[in-house]
Coordinates of C-alpha atoms in Angstrom, one line a residue:
M33 CA -1.6 17.8 31.2
L34 CA -5.3 18.2 30.9
K35 CA -7.1 19.3 34.0
H36 CA -10.6 17.9 33.7
V37 CA -9.9 14.2 32.9
T38 CA -11.9 11.8 35.2
R39 CA -9.6 8.8 34.9
T40 CA -6.3 8.8 36.8
H41 CA -4.6 6.2 34.7
T42 CA -5.1 4.2 31.5
C43 CA -5.7 0.5 31.6
G44 CA -2.4 -0.2 30.0
Q45 CA -0.4 2.0 32.3
L46 CA -0.5 0.2 35.6
R47 CA 2.5 -1.7 36.8
A48 CA 4.1 -2.9 40.1
E49 CA 5.3 0.6 40.9
H50 CA 1.6 1.7 41.2
I51 CA 0.9 -0.8 44.1
G52 CA -1.1 1.0 46.8
T53 CA -2.2 3.8 44.4
P54 CA -5.9 4.7 44.3
V55 CA -7.1 4.8 40.6
V56 CA -10.0 5.6 38.5
L57 CA -10.2 3.6 35.2
Q58 CA -12.5 3.7 32.2
G59 CA -12.9 1.2 29.4
W60 CA -14.6 -1.9 27.9
V61 CA -15.0 -5.3 29.5
S62 CA -13.1 -7.9 27.4
A63 CA -13.5 -10.8 29.9
V64 CA -15.6 -11.4 33.0
R65 CA -16.1 -14.4 35.3
D66 CA -17.7 -15.0 38.7
R67 CA -16.3 -17.6 41.0
G68 CA -18.9 -17.3 43.8
G69 CA -17.4 -14.9 46.3
V70 CA -14.8 -13.5 43.9
A71 CA -15.4 -11.9 40.5
F72 CA -12.9 -10.9 37.9
A73 CA -13.2 -8.6 34.9
V74 CA -10.6 -7.5 32.4
L75 CA -10.9 -3.8 31.6
R76 CA -9.5 -2.7 28.2
D77 CA -8.8 0.7 26.5
R78 CA -6.6 1.5 23.6
F79 CA -3.5 1.6 25.9
G80 CA -3.9 -2.0 27.2
S81 CA -5.7 -4.1 29.7
V82 CA -5.8 -4.6 33.5
Q83 CA -7.6 -7.1 35.8
I84 CA -10.3 -5.8 38.0
T85 CA -11.0 -8.0 41.1
V86 CA -14.1 -7.8 43.3
D87 CA -13.7 -9.8 46.6
E88 CA -14.1 -9.3 50.3
R89 CA -11.9 -6.2 50.1
S90 CA -14.4 -4.5 47.8
T91 CA -17.5 -2.5 48.9
D92 CA -21.0 -4.1 49.0
A93 CA -21.9 -1.7 46.1
A94 CA -19.1 -3.0 44.0
R95 CA -19.9 -6.6 44.7
A96 CA -23.5 -5.9 43.7
A97 CA -22.6 -4.0 40.6
V98 CA -20.3 -6.6 39.1
K99 CA -23.1 -9.1 38.9
G100 CA -24.6 -7.0 36.1
V101 CA -21.4 -6.7 34.1
R102 CA -21.2 -8.4 30.6
L103 CA -18.7 -8.4 27.8
E104 CA -18.1 -5.0 26.1
Y105 CA -20.0 -3.1 28.7
V106 CA -18.4 0.3 29.3
L107 CA -17.3 0.8 33.0
Q108 CA -15.8 3.3 35.3
V109 CA -14.0 1.6 38.1
E110 CA -12.5 3.1 41.2
G111 CA -10.1 1.0 43.3
T112 CA -6.6 0.4 44.6
V113 CA -3.7 -1.3 42.8
Q114 CA -2.5 -4.4 44.6
A115 CA 0.0 -7.1 43.8
R116 CA -1.4 -10.4 42.6
A117 CA -0.9 -13.5 44.6
E118 CA 2.2 -15.4 43.5
G119 CA 0.3 -18.1 41.8
A120 CA -2.1 -15.7 40.1
V121 CA 0.5 -13.7 38.1
N122 CA -0.5 -13.6 34.4
N123 CA 2.6 -13.4 32.2
K124 CA 0.5 -12.9 29.1
M125 CA -0.6 -9.5 30.3
E126 CA 1.8 -6.6 30.6
S127 CA 0.0 -5.6 33.8
G128 CA -0.2 -9.3 34.8
D129 CA 1.6 -8.9 38.1
I130 CA -1.0 -6.5 39.5
E131 CA -4.8 -6.2 39.9
V132 CA -7.2 -3.4 40.8
I133 CA -9.3 -4.1 43.9
A134 CA -12.6 -2.4 43.0
T135 CA -14.4 -0.2 45.5
S136 CA -16.8 1.3 42.9
I137 CA -18.1 0.0 39.6
Q138 CA -20.3 2.2 37.5
I139 CA -21.8 0.8 34.3
L140 CA -21.7 3.7 31.8
S141 CA -23.0 1.8 28.8
R142 CA -24.5 -1.6 27.9
T143 CA -24.3 -3.5 24.6
Q144 CA -26.5 -5.8 22.5
P145 CA -25.3 -9.3 21.8
L146 CA -22.1 -9.1 19.7
P147 CA -22.1 -10.2 16.0
F148 CA -18.6 -11.6 16.3
V149 CA -15.8 -12.0 18.8
L150 CA -13.9 -8.8 19.5
D151 CA -10.3 -10.2 19.6
D152 CA -8.0 -11.3 16.9
R153 CA -10.1 -14.4 16.5
G154 CA -12.7 -12.0 15.0
E155 CA -10.8 -12.5 11.8
S156 CA -12.7 -15.8 11.4
A157 CA -15.9 -13.7 11.0
L158 CA -16.9 -12.8 7.4
E159 CA -15.2 -9.6 6.4
E160 CA -18.6 -8.3 5.3
T161 CA -19.9 -8.7 8.8
R162 CA -16.9 -6.9 10.2
L163 CA -17.1 -4.1 7.8
R164 CA -20.9 -3.6 8.5
N165 CA -20.0 -3.3 12.1
R166 CA -16.7 -1.5 11.7
F167 CA -17.2 0.4 14.9
L168 CA -16.9 -2.9 16.7
D169 CA -14.2 -4.3 14.4
L170 CA -12.0 -1.3 15.4
R171 CA -11.9 -2.4 19.0
R172 CA -10.0 -5.5 18.0
P173 CA -6.3 -5.4 19.2
L174 CA -5.0 -6.0 15.7
L175 CA -6.8 -3.0 14.1
Q176 CA -6.0 -0.8 17.2
H177 CA -2.3 -1.7 16.7
N178 CA -2.4 -0.9 13.0
L179 CA -4.0 2.5 13.4
R180 CA -1.5 3.4 16.2
V181 CA 1.3 2.5 13.9
R182 CA -0.3 4.6 11.2
H183 CA -0.4 7.6 13.5
V184 CA 3.2 7.2 14.6
A185 CA 4.4 6.8 11.0
A186 CA 2.5 9.9 9.9
Q187 CA 3.9 12.0 12.8
A188 CA 7.5 10.7 12.0
A189 CA 7.1 11.7 8.4
R190 CA 5.8 15.1 9.4
G191 CA 8.7 15.5 11.9
F192 CA 11.4 14.8 9.3
L193 CA 9.9 17.1 6.7
N194 CA 9.2 19.9 9.2
G195 CA 12.9 19.6 10.2
T196 CA 14.1 20.0 6.7
E197 CA 12.4 23.3 5.8
F198 CA 9.2 21.9 4.2
L199 CA 5.9 23.6 4.6
E200 CA 2.7 21.6 4.9
I201 CA 0.1 23.2 2.5
E202 CA -3.3 22.0 1.6
T203 CA -4.5 21.8 -2.0
P204 CA -8.1 21.8 -3.3
V205 CA -10.3 18.7 -3.1
L206 CA -12.9 20.1 -5.6
T207 CA -10.9 20.7 -8.8
R208 CA -11.2 20.1 -12.5
A209 CA -10.9 16.8 -14.3
T210 CA -7.5 16.1 -15.9
P211 CA -6.2 12.9 -17.4
E212 CA -4.0 11.1 -14.9
G213 CA -4.4 7.4 -15.7
A214 CA -7.6 6.5 -14.0
R215 CA -11.2 7.7 -14.0
D216 CA -12.1 10.7 -11.9
Y217 CA -14.8 10.9 -9.3
L218 CA -17.0 13.7 -10.5
V219 CA -19.1 16.1 -8.4
P220 CA -21.9 18.1 -10.2
S221 CA -22.0 21.9 -9.6
R222 CA -25.3 23.3 -8.3
V223 CA -24.5 26.9 -9.2
H224 CA -22.9 26.2 -12.6
P225 CA -25.4 23.9 -14.4
G226 CA -23.8 21.3 -16.6
S227 CA -20.3 21.8 -15.0
W228 CA -18.5 19.3 -12.8
Y229 CA -15.8 19.2 -10.3
A230 CA -13.4 16.3 -10.0
L231 CA -11.9 14.9 -6.8
P232 CA -8.1 14.9 -7.2
Q233 CA -6.3 11.7 -8.2
S234 CA -3.3 13.5 -6.7
P235 CA -2.3 17.1 -5.9
Q236 CA 0.1 16.9 -8.9
L237 CA -0.8 20.2 -10.7
F238 CA -1.3 22.2 -7.6
K239 CA 2.0 21.2 -6.1
Q240 CA 3.7 22.3 -9.3
L241 CA 1.9 25.6 -9.0
L242 CA 3.2 26.0 -5.5
M243 CA 6.7 25.7 -6.8
V244 CA 5.9 28.4 -9.4
G245 CA 4.5 30.4 -6.5
G246 CA 7.9 30.3 -4.7
F247 CA 7.3 28.0 -1.8
D248 CA 10.4 25.9 -2.5
R249 CA 9.6 22.9 -0.4
Y250 CA 6.0 21.6 0.1
Y251 CA 4.5 18.5 1.6
Q252 CA 1.0 17.3 2.4
I253 CA -0.5 14.1 3.8
A254 CA -3.2 14.3 1.1
R255 CA -6.4 12.4 0.4
C256 CA -6.6 11.2 -3.2
F257 CA -9.4 9.6 -5.2
R258 CA -9.4 7.2 -8.2
D259 CA -12.4 5.4 -9.7
E260 CA -10.7 2.2 -10.7
D261 CA -10.9 -1.5 -10.1
L262 CA -9.8 -2.4 -6.6
R263 CA -7.6 -5.1 -5.1
L264 CA -5.9 -5.9 -1.7
D265 CA -3.6 -2.9 -1.8
R266 CA -5.9 -0.4 -3.5
Q267 CA -8.8 1.8 -2.4
P268 CA -11.0 4.4 -4.2
E269 CA -9.9 7.0 -1.6
F270 CA -6.3 6.7 -0.3
T271 CA -3.6 8.8 1.3
Q272 CA -0.3 10.1 -0.1
I273 CA 2.6 11.8 1.6
D274 CA 3.0 14.3 -1.2
I275 CA 6.4 16.1 -1.6
E276 CA 7.7 18.7 -4.0
I277 CA 11.0 20.6 -4.2
S278 CA 12.3 23.5 -6.2
F279 CA 15.8 23.5 -7.7
P280 CA 16.3 19.7 -7.1
S281 CA 18.4 17.0 -8.5
R282 CA 17.0 13.5 -8.8
E283 CA 19.4 12.6 -6.0
L284 CA 18.1 15.3 -3.7
V285 CA 14.5 14.1 -4.1
M286 CA 15.6 10.5 -3.4
E287 CA 17.6 11.6 -0.4
V288 CA 14.5 13.3 1.1
A289 CA 12.3 10.3 0.4
E290 CA 14.9 8.0 2.1
G291 CA 14.8 10.4 5.1
V292 CA 11.0 10.0 5.3
A293 CA 11.2 6.2 5.0
N294 CA 13.9 6.0 7.6
A295 CA 11.9 8.2 10.0
M296 CA 8.7 6.0 9.6
W297 CA 10.6 2.7 10.0
E298 CA 12.7 3.9 13.0
A299 CA 9.7 5.4 14.8
T300 CA 7.5 2.3 14.4
L301 CA 9.9 -0.6 14.2
G302 CA 13.0 0.8 15.9
E303 CA 15.2 0.2 12.8
G304 CA 15.9 2.3 9.7
V305 CA 15.9 1.2 6.1
G306 CA 19.6 1.4 5.6
T307 CA 21.3 2.1 2.3
I308 CA 18.9 1.7 -0.6
P309 CA 20.4 0.2 -3.8
V310 CA 19.5 1.8 -7.2
L311 CA 18.4 -0.3 -10.2
S312 CA 17.7 0.9 -13.7
Y313 CA 14.3 0.0 -15.1
A314 CA 16.0 -2.1 -17.7
D315 CA 17.9 -4.1 -15.1
A316 CA 14.8 -4.5 -12.9
M317 CA 12.9 -5.9 -15.9
D318 CA 15.8 -8.1 -17.0
L319 CA 16.4 -9.6 -13.5
Y320 CA 12.9 -9.7 -12.1
G321 CA 10.4 -9.2 -15.0
V322 CA 8.6 -6.4 -13.2
D323 CA 9.4 -2.8 -12.3
A324 CA 8.6 -3.3 -8.6
P325 CA 10.9 -6.3 -7.8
D326 CA 10.8 -8.3 -4.6
R327 CA 14.4 -8.7 -3.7
R328 CA 14.0 -10.7 -0.5
F329 CA 14.9 -13.9 -2.3
E330 CA 16.8 -15.0 -5.4
M331 CA 15.3 -16.7 -8.5
T332 CA 16.3 -14.1 -11.0
L333 CA 15.2 -14.4 -14.7
H334 CA 17.5 -15.2 -17.5
T335 CA 17.2 -14.7 -21.3
L336 CA 17.8 -17.9 -23.3
S337 CA 16.9 -16.7 -26.8
A338 CA 20.5 -16.8 -28.1
L339 CA 21.2 -20.2 -26.7
L340 CA 17.9 -21.6 -28.1
H341 CA 18.1 -19.8 -31.5
E342 CA 18.2 -23.2 -33.4
A343 CA 15.6 -25.0 -31.3
T344 CA 12.8 -26.6 -33.3
F345 CA 10.3 -27.2 -30.5
P346 CA 7.1 -25.4 -31.8
P347 CA 6.4 -23.0 -28.9
V348 CA 10.1 -21.9 -28.9
R349 CA 10.4 -21.7 -32.7
S350 CA 7.2 -19.8 -33.3
A351 CA 8.1 -17.3 -30.5
L352 CA 11.6 -16.6 -31.9
D353 CA 10.4 -16.4 -35.5
A354 CA 7.8 -13.8 -34.4
G355 CA 10.5 -11.6 -32.7
G356 CA 9.7 -12.9 -29.2
V357 CA 12.0 -14.1 -26.4
I358 CA 12.7 -17.2 -24.4
R359 CA 13.3 -16.5 -20.7
G360 CA 13.4 -18.7 -17.6
F361 CA 14.4 -19.2 -14.0
T362 CA 15.2 -22.0 -11.5
V363 CA 13.4 -23.1 -8.4
K364 CA 16.1 -24.6 -6.3
G365 CA 15.4 -28.1 -4.8
A366 CA 11.8 -28.1 -6.0
A367 CA 11.9 -31.3 -8.2
A368 CA 10.9 -33.7 -5.4
G369 CA 7.9 -31.6 -4.1
S370 CA 6.5 -30.4 -7.4
S371 CA 3.7 -32.7 -8.5
R372 CA 2.0 -32.5 -11.8
K373 CA -0.9 -30.7 -10.1
V374 CA 1.5 -28.0 -8.8
L375 CA 3.2 -27.6 -12.2
D376 CA -0.2 -27.4 -13.9
A377 CA -1.2 -24.7 -11.4
W378 CA 1.9 -22.7 -12.2
T379 CA 1.1 -23.0 -15.9
A380 CA -2.4 -21.7 -15.4
F381 CA -1.0 -18.8 -13.3
V382 CA 1.2 -17.5 -16.2
K383 CA -1.7 -17.8 -18.7
E384 CA -3.4 -15.0 -16.8
Y385 CA -0.6 -12.7 -18.0
G386 CA -0.9 -13.6 -21.7
L387 CA 1.6 -16.5 -21.9
G388 CA 0.4 -19.5 -23.9
G389 CA 1.9 -21.9 -21.3
L390 CA 4.9 -22.8 -19.2
M391 CA 7.7 -25.2 -20.2
W392 CA 8.9 -26.9 -17.1
G393 CA 11.6 -29.3 -16.5
K394 CA 12.9 -31.3 -13.6
V395 CA 16.7 -31.6 -13.4
A396 CA 18.2 -34.9 -12.4
A397 CA 21.7 -36.2 -12.1
E398 CA 24.2 -35.4 -14.9
G399 CA 21.9 -32.7 -16.2
V400 CA 19.1 -34.9 -17.4
I401 CA 15.9 -32.9 -17.9
S402 CA 12.4 -34.3 -17.8
G403 CA 9.2 -32.6 -18.8
P404 CA 8.3 -30.2 -21.7
A405 CA 11.6 -28.2 -21.2
A406 CA 13.5 -31.3 -22.4
K407 CA 11.9 -30.9 -25.8
A408 CA 12.6 -27.2 -25.8
I409 CA 16.3 -27.4 -25.1
P410 CA 18.5 -29.1 -27.8
E411 CA 20.9 -31.6 -26.5
E412 CA 24.0 -29.7 -27.7
V413 CA 23.1 -26.6 -25.6
R414 CA 21.6 -28.3 -22.6
E415 CA 24.7 -27.9 -20.4
A416 CA 25.0 -24.2 -21.4
V417 CA 21.3 -23.5 -20.6
L418 CA 21.5 -25.2 -17.2
A419 CA 24.7 -23.2 -16.4
E420 CA 22.9 -20.0 -17.4
L421 CA 20.0 -20.8 -15.2
G422 CA 22.2 -22.1 -12.3
A423 CA 20.2 -25.3 -12.3
E424 CA 21.4 -28.6 -10.7
D425 CA 20.2 -32.0 -9.7
G426 CA 16.9 -31.7 -7.8
D427 CA 15.9 -28.3 -9.2
V428 CA 13.0 -27.3 -11.5
I429 CA 13.5 -25.0 -14.4
L430 CA 10.6 -22.9 -15.8
L431 CA 10.7 -21.4 -19.3
G432 CA 8.3 -18.9 -21.0
A433 CA 8.2 -18.1 -24.7
G434 CA 6.4 -15.2 -26.4
E435 CA 6.3 -11.5 -26.6
L436 CA 8.5 -9.8 -24.0
R437 CA 5.4 -7.8 -22.7
H438 CA 3.8 -11.2 -21.7
V439 CA 6.9 -13.2 -20.8
N440 CA 8.3 -10.7 -18.3
P441 CA 5.1 -10.2 -16.1
G442 CA 4.2 -13.9 -16.4
L443 CA 7.5 -15.2 -15.1
G444 CA 8.0 -12.2 -12.8
R445 CA 4.7 -12.7 -11.0
L446 CA 5.2 -16.4 -11.0
R447 CA 8.5 -16.0 -9.3
V448 CA 6.9 -14.2 -6.4
H449 CA 3.9 -16.6 -6.3
I450 CA 6.3 -19.6 -6.0
A451 CA 8.4 -17.9 -3.3
K452 CA 5.3 -17.3 -1.2
E453 CA 4.0 -20.8 -1.9
R454 CA 7.3 -22.4 -0.9
D455 CA 8.0 -20.1 2.1
L456 CA 11.2 -18.8 0.5
I457 CA 10.6 -15.2 1.8
P458 CA 12.2 -14.5 5.2
E459 CA 9.8 -13.0 7.7
G460 CA 10.3 -9.6 9.1
T461 CA 12.7 -8.4 6.4
F462 CA 12.5 -5.3 4.2
A463 CA 14.2 -5.2 0.8
F464 CA 14.2 -1.7 -0.6
C465 CA 15.4 -0.5 -3.9
W466 CA 15.1 2.5 -6.2
V467 CA 14.1 1.9 -9.8
V468 CA 15.2 4.7 -12.1
D469 CA 15.4 5.6 -15.8
F470 CA 11.9 4.5 -16.8
P471 CA 10.9 4.9 -20.5
L472 CA 9.2 8.3 -21.0
F473 CA 6.6 6.8 -23.3
E474 CA 5.1 3.4 -24.1
K475 CA 3.0 2.2 -27.1
A476 CA -0.7 1.6 -26.5
D477 CA -2.4 -1.3 -28.4
D478 CA -3.6 1.2 -31.0
G479 CA -0.1 2.4 -31.7
S480 CA -0.4 5.7 -30.0
W481 CA 2.1 6.9 -27.3
T482 CA 1.1 7.1 -23.6
S483 CA 3.0 8.4 -20.6
V484 CA 4.6 5.7 -18.4
H485 CA 4.1 7.9 -15.4
H486 CA 2.2 11.1 -16.2
P487 CA 2.5 13.9 -18.8
F488 CA 4.4 16.3 -16.5
T489 CA 7.4 14.0 -16.1
A490 CA 10.5 15.4 -17.6
P491 CA 12.6 13.5 -20.1
R492 CA 16.3 13.0 -19.4
P493 CA 17.9 16.2 -20.8
E494 CA 20.0 14.4 -23.3
H495 CA 16.9 12.7 -24.8
I496 CA 15.0 15.9 -25.6
P497 CA 16.3 16.0 -29.2
L498 CA 14.5 12.7 -29.8
F499 CA 11.1 14.3 -29.8
G500 CA 9.3 13.9 -33.1
T501 CA 11.8 11.2 -34.4
D502 CA 11.3 7.5 -34.8
R503 CA 13.4 7.0 -31.7
M504 CA 10.9 8.3 -29.2
G505 CA 10.5 4.8 -27.8
E506 CA 14.2 5.1 -26.6
M507 CA 13.5 8.3 -24.5
L508 CA 14.0 7.9 -20.8
S509 CA 12.3 9.9 -18.1
D510 CA 13.9 11.6 -15.1
S511 CA 11.8 9.5 -12.8
Y512 CA 12.2 7.2 -9.8
D513 CA 10.1 4.6 -7.9
L514 CA 10.8 3.5 -4.4
V515 CA 10.1 -0.2 -4.0
C516 CA 9.9 -2.3 -0.8
N517 CA 9.2 -6.1 -0.8
G518 CA 7.8 -6.0 -4.3
S519 CA 5.4 -3.1 -3.6
E520 CA 5.8 0.4 -5.1
I521 CA 5.5 2.6 -2.0
G522 CA 6.7 5.8 -3.6
G523 CA 7.2 7.3 -7.0
G524 CA 8.0 10.6 -8.6
S525 CA 10.0 12.5 -11.1
I526 CA 11.7 15.8 -12.0
R527 CA 8.9 17.8 -13.6
I528 CA 8.8 19.7 -16.8
H529 CA 9.3 23.4 -16.1
D530 CA 9.9 24.5 -19.7
P531 CA 6.5 25.2 -21.5
V532 CA 8.2 24.3 -24.8
V533 CA 9.1 20.8 -23.6
Q534 CA 5.7 20.4 -22.0
A535 CA 4.0 21.2 -25.3
Q536 CA 6.3 18.6 -27.0
V537 CA 5.1 15.9 -24.6
F538 CA 1.5 16.9 -25.1
E539 CA 2.0 16.7 -28.9
A540 CA 3.6 13.3 -28.6
L541 CA 0.6 12.1 -26.6
G542 CA -1.8 13.3 -29.2
I543 CA -3.2 16.1 -27.0
S544 CA -4.2 19.0 -29.3
E545 CA -3.4 22.6 -28.5
T546 CA -7.1 23.2 -27.9
E547 CA -7.3 20.2 -25.5
Q548 CA -4.0 21.4 -23.8
Q549 CA -5.5 24.8 -23.1
E550 CA -8.8 23.3 -22.0
K551 CA -7.4 20.8 -19.6
F552 CA -4.0 22.3 -18.6
G553 CA -4.2 25.9 -19.6
F554 CA -3.7 27.1 -16.0
L555 CA -0.6 25.1 -15.6
L556 CA 0.9 26.0 -19.0
N557 CA 0.2 29.7 -18.2
A558 CA 1.9 29.4 -14.9
L559 CA 5.0 27.7 -16.4
S560 CA 5.4 30.7 -18.7
Y561 CA 5.9 33.0 -15.7
G562 CA 9.4 32.0 -14.5
A563 CA 8.8 28.5 -13.2
P564 CA 11.8 27.1 -11.3
P565 CA 13.1 23.6 -12.0
H566 CA 11.2 21.3 -9.7
G567 CA 10.5 17.7 -8.8
G568 CA 9.0 15.5 -6.2
L569 CA 7.7 12.2 -5.0
A570 CA 4.5 10.8 -3.4
F571 CA 4.5 7.9 -0.9
G572 CA 1.5 5.6 -1.0
F573 CA 1.1 6.0 2.8
D574 CA -1.5 3.1 3.1
R575 CA 1.0 0.7 1.5
C576 CA 3.7 1.9 3.8
V577 CA 1.5 1.1 6.8
M578 CA 0.7 -2.3 5.4
L579 CA 4.4 -3.1 5.3
L580 CA 5.0 -1.7 8.8
T581 CA 2.2 -3.7 10.3
G582 CA 2.5 -6.9 8.2
A583 CA -1.1 -6.5 7.1
T584 CA -2.3 -8.5 4.2
S585 CA -5.1 -6.1 3.1
I586 CA -5.1 -2.3 2.8
R587 CA -8.5 -2.4 4.5
D588 CA -6.8 -3.4 7.8
V589 CA -4.8 -0.2 8.0
I590 CA -7.7 2.2 7.2
A591 CA -10.2 3.1 9.8
F592 CA -13.3 3.1 7.5
P593 CA -12.4 1.3 4.2
K594 CA -14.4 0.4 1.2
T595 CA -15.0 -3.1 -0.2
T596 CA -13.5 -4.2 -3.5
S597 CA -16.7 -3.0 -5.2
A598 CA -16.1 0.5 -3.6
Q599 CA -18.9 0.2 -1.1
D600 CA -19.0 1.4 2.5
L601 CA -21.0 -1.3 4.2
L602 CA -21.1 0.6 7.4
S603 CA -22.8 3.8 6.1
G604 CA -24.4 2.3 3.0
A605 CA -22.5 4.5 0.6
P606 CA -22.9 4.9 -2.3
A607 CA -26.7 5.4 -2.0
R608 CA -29.5 6.8 -4.1
V609 CA -30.6 10.4 -3.3
P610 CA -34.1 12.0 -3.8
T611 CA -34.9 13.2 -7.3
K612 CA -35.3 16.7 -5.9
D613 CA -31.6 16.7 -4.9
L614 CA -30.7 15.6 -8.4
D615 CA -32.9 18.3 -9.9
D616 CA -31.0 20.9 -7.8
L617 CA -27.8 19.6 -9.3
H618 CA -29.2 19.6 -12.9
V619 CA -28.6 15.9 -13.3
R620 CA -30.7 12.8 -13.9
S621 CA -30.3 9.2 -13.0
T622 CA -30.5 6.7 -15.8
K623 CA -31.4 3.9 -13.4

């Protein structure tokens, strides 16, 4: 225990067993009212709240001081804990059966008029207002709860990893730019004119170097940076639980990751994640259309191309003739409540993913179909199509036609959109799964190969002979993603430890030997000095905390977040700097 703490208890600590105890409390005033001879204030700190009562039992000084108290003033209160009168018990407060009779009230700090209400009703304020005044926003119970959960989850992850022979090791923040899928944030060097550091998108290369260095098991709760377009679950600076292991199997890395997830969920919610099923990438795409499936509800996708191979309806015919696919799914019981406005909105939704439209159909008695789907499905295969889709009277069927790369995400995202819209997702549930066996490469629009994960991901050993052949698109990687409720919360792979295989990957990606040495020479050099087999995984820690708290925005689980335009409204960053400072860095502004 600390010796020099002025307060004797926190505001959330006091209960009936403290009746008769003298106390010293410190906190903010979240409510105050004066009823003539009796005044009440609710004092709040991050641990909870307690009622302060000033009446005839209080000193004259306390009765005088309370008249100057206002909302969000900071007080130090001395008094004695007493039981509330039977009719005054407040069951909405954890300390609602007691009160503190004040003998001394000291105002430590006053406040200006508040720009918004500092309780969960503060969410009605514009987010811009709340972010500009984040120091006030952080006092709201919701954000205080979220950041407490974040702390507990981080400590639980550390506890598990510390208990399984991992070392926490920091890696550089000022490093060199390497291609990792997004733009780097760059920092000019003052002492090396014309040269730049990059902020790390991940500690990927350094954690591999730690394995070469013999550290065997590493972790770090690491700050990472990516200059990319933002959304509700993405920030320019974010946090990873970064893990790397020497001499692993894929199953060992997955076991460690499940241990971390179990530790976080048990510590914060009191219940672990259970056994996590494993899906192949091919099965995830086939069933759900996306590689991070939400498995809390049904509505799986079905391929109808073979059944509709003789269809003459133009959208179907043209898609099949062009080598595309016809896929669909069923929304159970949706026929009665799906107006044309709703169906048109679903059609507009899939167009955002490159689909030309949506063929919908309402199913009636005896398998009668109305809507565009009726034209798409020949009479002779109607029964078979409905059976494949599991569609019955009162259901809606939704079909998409086109290239697989558009049909899958269009229908896959629509599936989740409809589930949220129709309240089909059970609250408070967590559906985890592993997705494994991703393709090693995918074709870019210009026909070149790109890495599905990153260029240090190892291929499945049996696929190494396919390098340089026309079957490279069939190569699978030794990678794995951990998915929860449709969000990828962790991902990793077995790494390439053989410099020959690493060079083959670089060659397939069109990275010349000169560029390899320029960008990755230090890694390639290290791999030539007895690199052990190694692999790992990184958790998106902010996304994990979003799931644990039920937050709808990543900004609600980060103390000082950026906006979707990567601005810090509180500090005003990014901001211009004086020309002299730019001169010192040997750079010029074009604006």
